[in-house]
Amino acid sequence: MTLHGNPYGSTDCNCAPEAKPDHAHTPISPVAGANSRTVLRIDKMDCPTEEALIRGKFSGIAGIATLDFNLIVRRLTITHSPDALPAALGALDAFGFDATVEEAEVSSLRQATAPVIPKSKWIRLAIAAVLAVAAEAAHWTGAPVWIAAVLSIAAVLIGGFETYRKGWVALKNRNLNMNALMSFAVTGAMAIGEWPEAAMVMVLFALAELIETLSLDRARNAIRKLMAMAPETATVHQPDGTWREMPASAVTVGNIARVRPGQRIALDGVITDGRSAVNQAPITGESIPVEKQPGDGVFAGTINEAGSLEFCVTAAATDSTLARIVHAVEAAQGSRAPIQRFVDQFARVYTPAVFAMALSVALIPPLALGMPWLDWIYRALVLLVIACPCALVISTPVTIVSGLAAAARHGILIKGGAFLEAGRKLTALALDKTGTLTEGKPVVINFVPLVEAERPRVLAIAAELADRSDHPVSKAVAAYAAHERGAATIIDFAALPGRGVKGRIDEQWFHLGNHRLIEELGLCSPELEARLDVLEREGKTAVLLADENGVLAIFGIADTLRETSRTALAELHALGVHTVMLTGDNAHTAQAIANQVGIDDVRAELLPEDKLAAISELVARHGKVGMVGDGINDAPALAKADVGFAMGAAGSDTALETADVALMDDDLRKLPTFIRLSRHTAAILGQNIVFALGIKAVFLGLAIAGDATMWMAVFADMGASLIVVLNGLRLLRANHQPPVAENQSVVLTPARSLGTH
């Protein structure tokens, strides 16, 4: 990135980003006039089975354009024509989902919620379990069959009423989900006289459902804890001069708030008074507290370590950086990764296929080969229980959400499962220079007064000229010469676009500017050209101070590298990622920076459209390519790349909107962390799919051979579901942090001495 409107000569421009497909919204059909958007909270919707049921039903409702499911927060967002909402609510009511319309898209995670599983459900399950055990005891003690039958029917009705209800709703809508399969299996078992086994199977299935719900809630808690980090109250300055504690939601932008040592900061703001170290790990993932002073920004959810701080609120509680992170993670859950879409499609084919196989097992051997009916019907029922695709279907969303939440803990905000999965495939990464590899804050590295005795006077004049310009290069000179500020008085100050600035002292003109300005003034000499050539070859910008007679001093200015750039590039290379610098800066400077950090390829003097073309060329050569930039000037390239990464997203709405992945601080080591997390997520997804299908295959074979019982089938299904859920949740505990770099700034080191430093 280079600065637009640079009076020292660099150029750049802003471009609108190329649109990327929106993976979060599932189109149903094109609908004219579908401009209404309704957010529904459905407390009973927390499984892909319910999502598939709703999706199938809504496909037949006129006026429904798109559906956006978020199972983690139990939210469904519908884009529809105005007259379609009553039909949609009626369909949900018919399913027994009790949908409520949310007035505003506030985070569902922050709202007070009832216990995940009501106590009444546990009580009913306990009663059903006692009845099922009693039915088993009656069977083994030789009691009359009717006793076991009555106990079993009672156990099935008490423990499995919800399963039967959901199964009936699914069948009415021509959907063979796991509730329908289990209902068939248990009813069939009772029909052939396997009373105790039918009861125990239903109880075990209900228990598995409850345990699975508890396991899934761990993924919800991982995101819910993000929002809980921000205090619900803040101490705010009142018009009468007093301080009063009030709800954070009632604080408005512009209010002055105060935070004591050890307290969490409730809102985003800019410090107006006080100094302290602030632990920003909840937002940026930084492990070391950051020193803050007046003028610095603070984020909601971070911790004030030492001194008292007062800050001006810059964002409402619902629009804080923390709130935007939670909203983005919630929204990202609705973006299905390719592997998740594959599993959903596979399950839709797999379930009817297994149901057809079960019918074949029940009918063909008795009809074609004269084998016992009850024996083969029992095998078919066992096969139905095994066929429940729950473990397969639930494994992917849990793993994806765990990966998204783990990334958020590390200060990496990923806007969807598709981008989390794409990270493992990146083979090349393009990086902007200024503000990405470097701090974007030029500093004076070399200062050479051509007459040593004139040093104080030269610095005083340079300080006054530079202090009147807001360009970063001028600011660097002004900061370097700040101790001499006020020692000279400039009049008739003027900016010289593309060259520098000028001003008059005691009827004499002074110029502070670039090489081009000195050439225009006719003040160049072979000796001066040689000095400037040394600077330019070292990647520095030369700024010269001259009077009407000649050059008085030379400032060598360079941008400082981020202290994490070298480490990050080394880690990327270790992961097999090819790195490319795309910059609008001159070739000498770009190559000097590249040599410092170890970039593989350098493309310099590029306009935004040139960066876009470079990304296209890299995609053709390397396949999957990522782009790292500031989210504004690099927007076209960010949009074109397979994965766009925005730097400094904690303070930039534009970065959050443009990029696919936002690094919530400026630590480039989060790039290899993201790739490692993506690869780990893909590995766990693969493990879960192989395990779920492997268990199914083994027990399908046992069922057809007659060696599997319904008990074994339920335990296999329940065990597989729990194992894949717990395996997915491992991502929340895994450590993906890069090694901590030395706390040392890195600057461009001159290859040859130019003079006094």
PDB file of C-alpha atoms in Angstrom, residues 446-451 454-455 458-459 462 511-513 518 528 532 542-547 550-556:
ATOM      1  CA  ASN A 446      20.322   8.620   8.437  1.00  0.00           C
ATOM      2  CA  PHE A 447      20.890  12.347   8.977  1.00  0.00           C
ATOM      3  CA  VAL A 448      23.821  14.023   7.200  1.00  0.00           C
ATOM      4  CA  PRO A 449      24.368  17.805   7.610  1.00  0.00           C
ATOM      5  CA  LEU A 450      26.727  18.847   4.819  1.00  0.00           C
ATOM      6  CA  VAL A 451      28.254  21.398   7.210  1.00  0.00           C
ATOM      7  CA  GLU A 454      25.203  23.998  10.948  1.00  0.00           C
ATOM      8  CA  ARG A 455      23.537  20.919  12.527  1.00  0.00           C
ATOM      9  CA  VAL A 458      19.513  22.864   9.860  1.00  0.00           C
ATOM     10  CA  LEU A 459      17.427  20.706  12.217  1.00  0.00           C
ATOM     11  CA  ALA A 462      13.694  21.185   8.876  1.00  0.00           C
ATOM     12  CA  HIS A 511      13.019  23.783   0.467  1.00  0.00           C
ATOM     13  CA  LEU A 512      12.450  20.358   2.027  1.00  0.00           C
ATOM     14  CA  GLY A 513      11.722  17.703  -0.558  1.00  0.00           C
ATOM     15  CA  ILE A 518      16.506  19.422  -5.914  1.00  0.00           C
ATOM     16  CA  LEU A 528      25.266  14.547  -4.137  1.00  0.00           C
ATOM     17  CA  LEU A 532      21.568   9.681  -2.955  1.00  0.00           C
ATOM     18  CA  ALA A 542      15.992  10.608   0.449  1.00  0.00           C
ATOM     19  CA  VAL A 543      14.627  13.932   1.746  1.00  0.00           C
ATOM     20  CA  LEU A 544      16.848  16.977   1.287  1.00  0.00           C
ATOM     21  CA  LEU A 545      16.885  20.406   2.920  1.00  0.00           C
ATOM     22  CA  ALA A 546      18.212  23.196   0.682  1.00  0.00           C
ATOM     23  CA  ASP A 547      18.451  26.963   0.663  1.00  0.00           C
ATOM     24  CA  GLY A 550      22.686  24.539  -2.165  1.00  0.00           C
ATOM     25  CA  VAL A 551      21.775  21.439  -0.177  1.00  0.00           C
ATOM     26  CA  LEU A 552      22.212  21.792   3.574  1.00  0.00           C
ATOM     27  CA  ALA A 553      21.349  18.271   4.783  1.00  0.00           C
ATOM     28  CA  ILE A 554      20.137  14.825   3.719  1.00  0.00           C
ATOM     29  CA  PHE A 555      17.634  12.710   5.634  1.00  0.00           C
ATOM     30  CA  GLY A 556      17.552   8.969   4.883  1.00  0.00           C
TER      31      GLY A 556
END
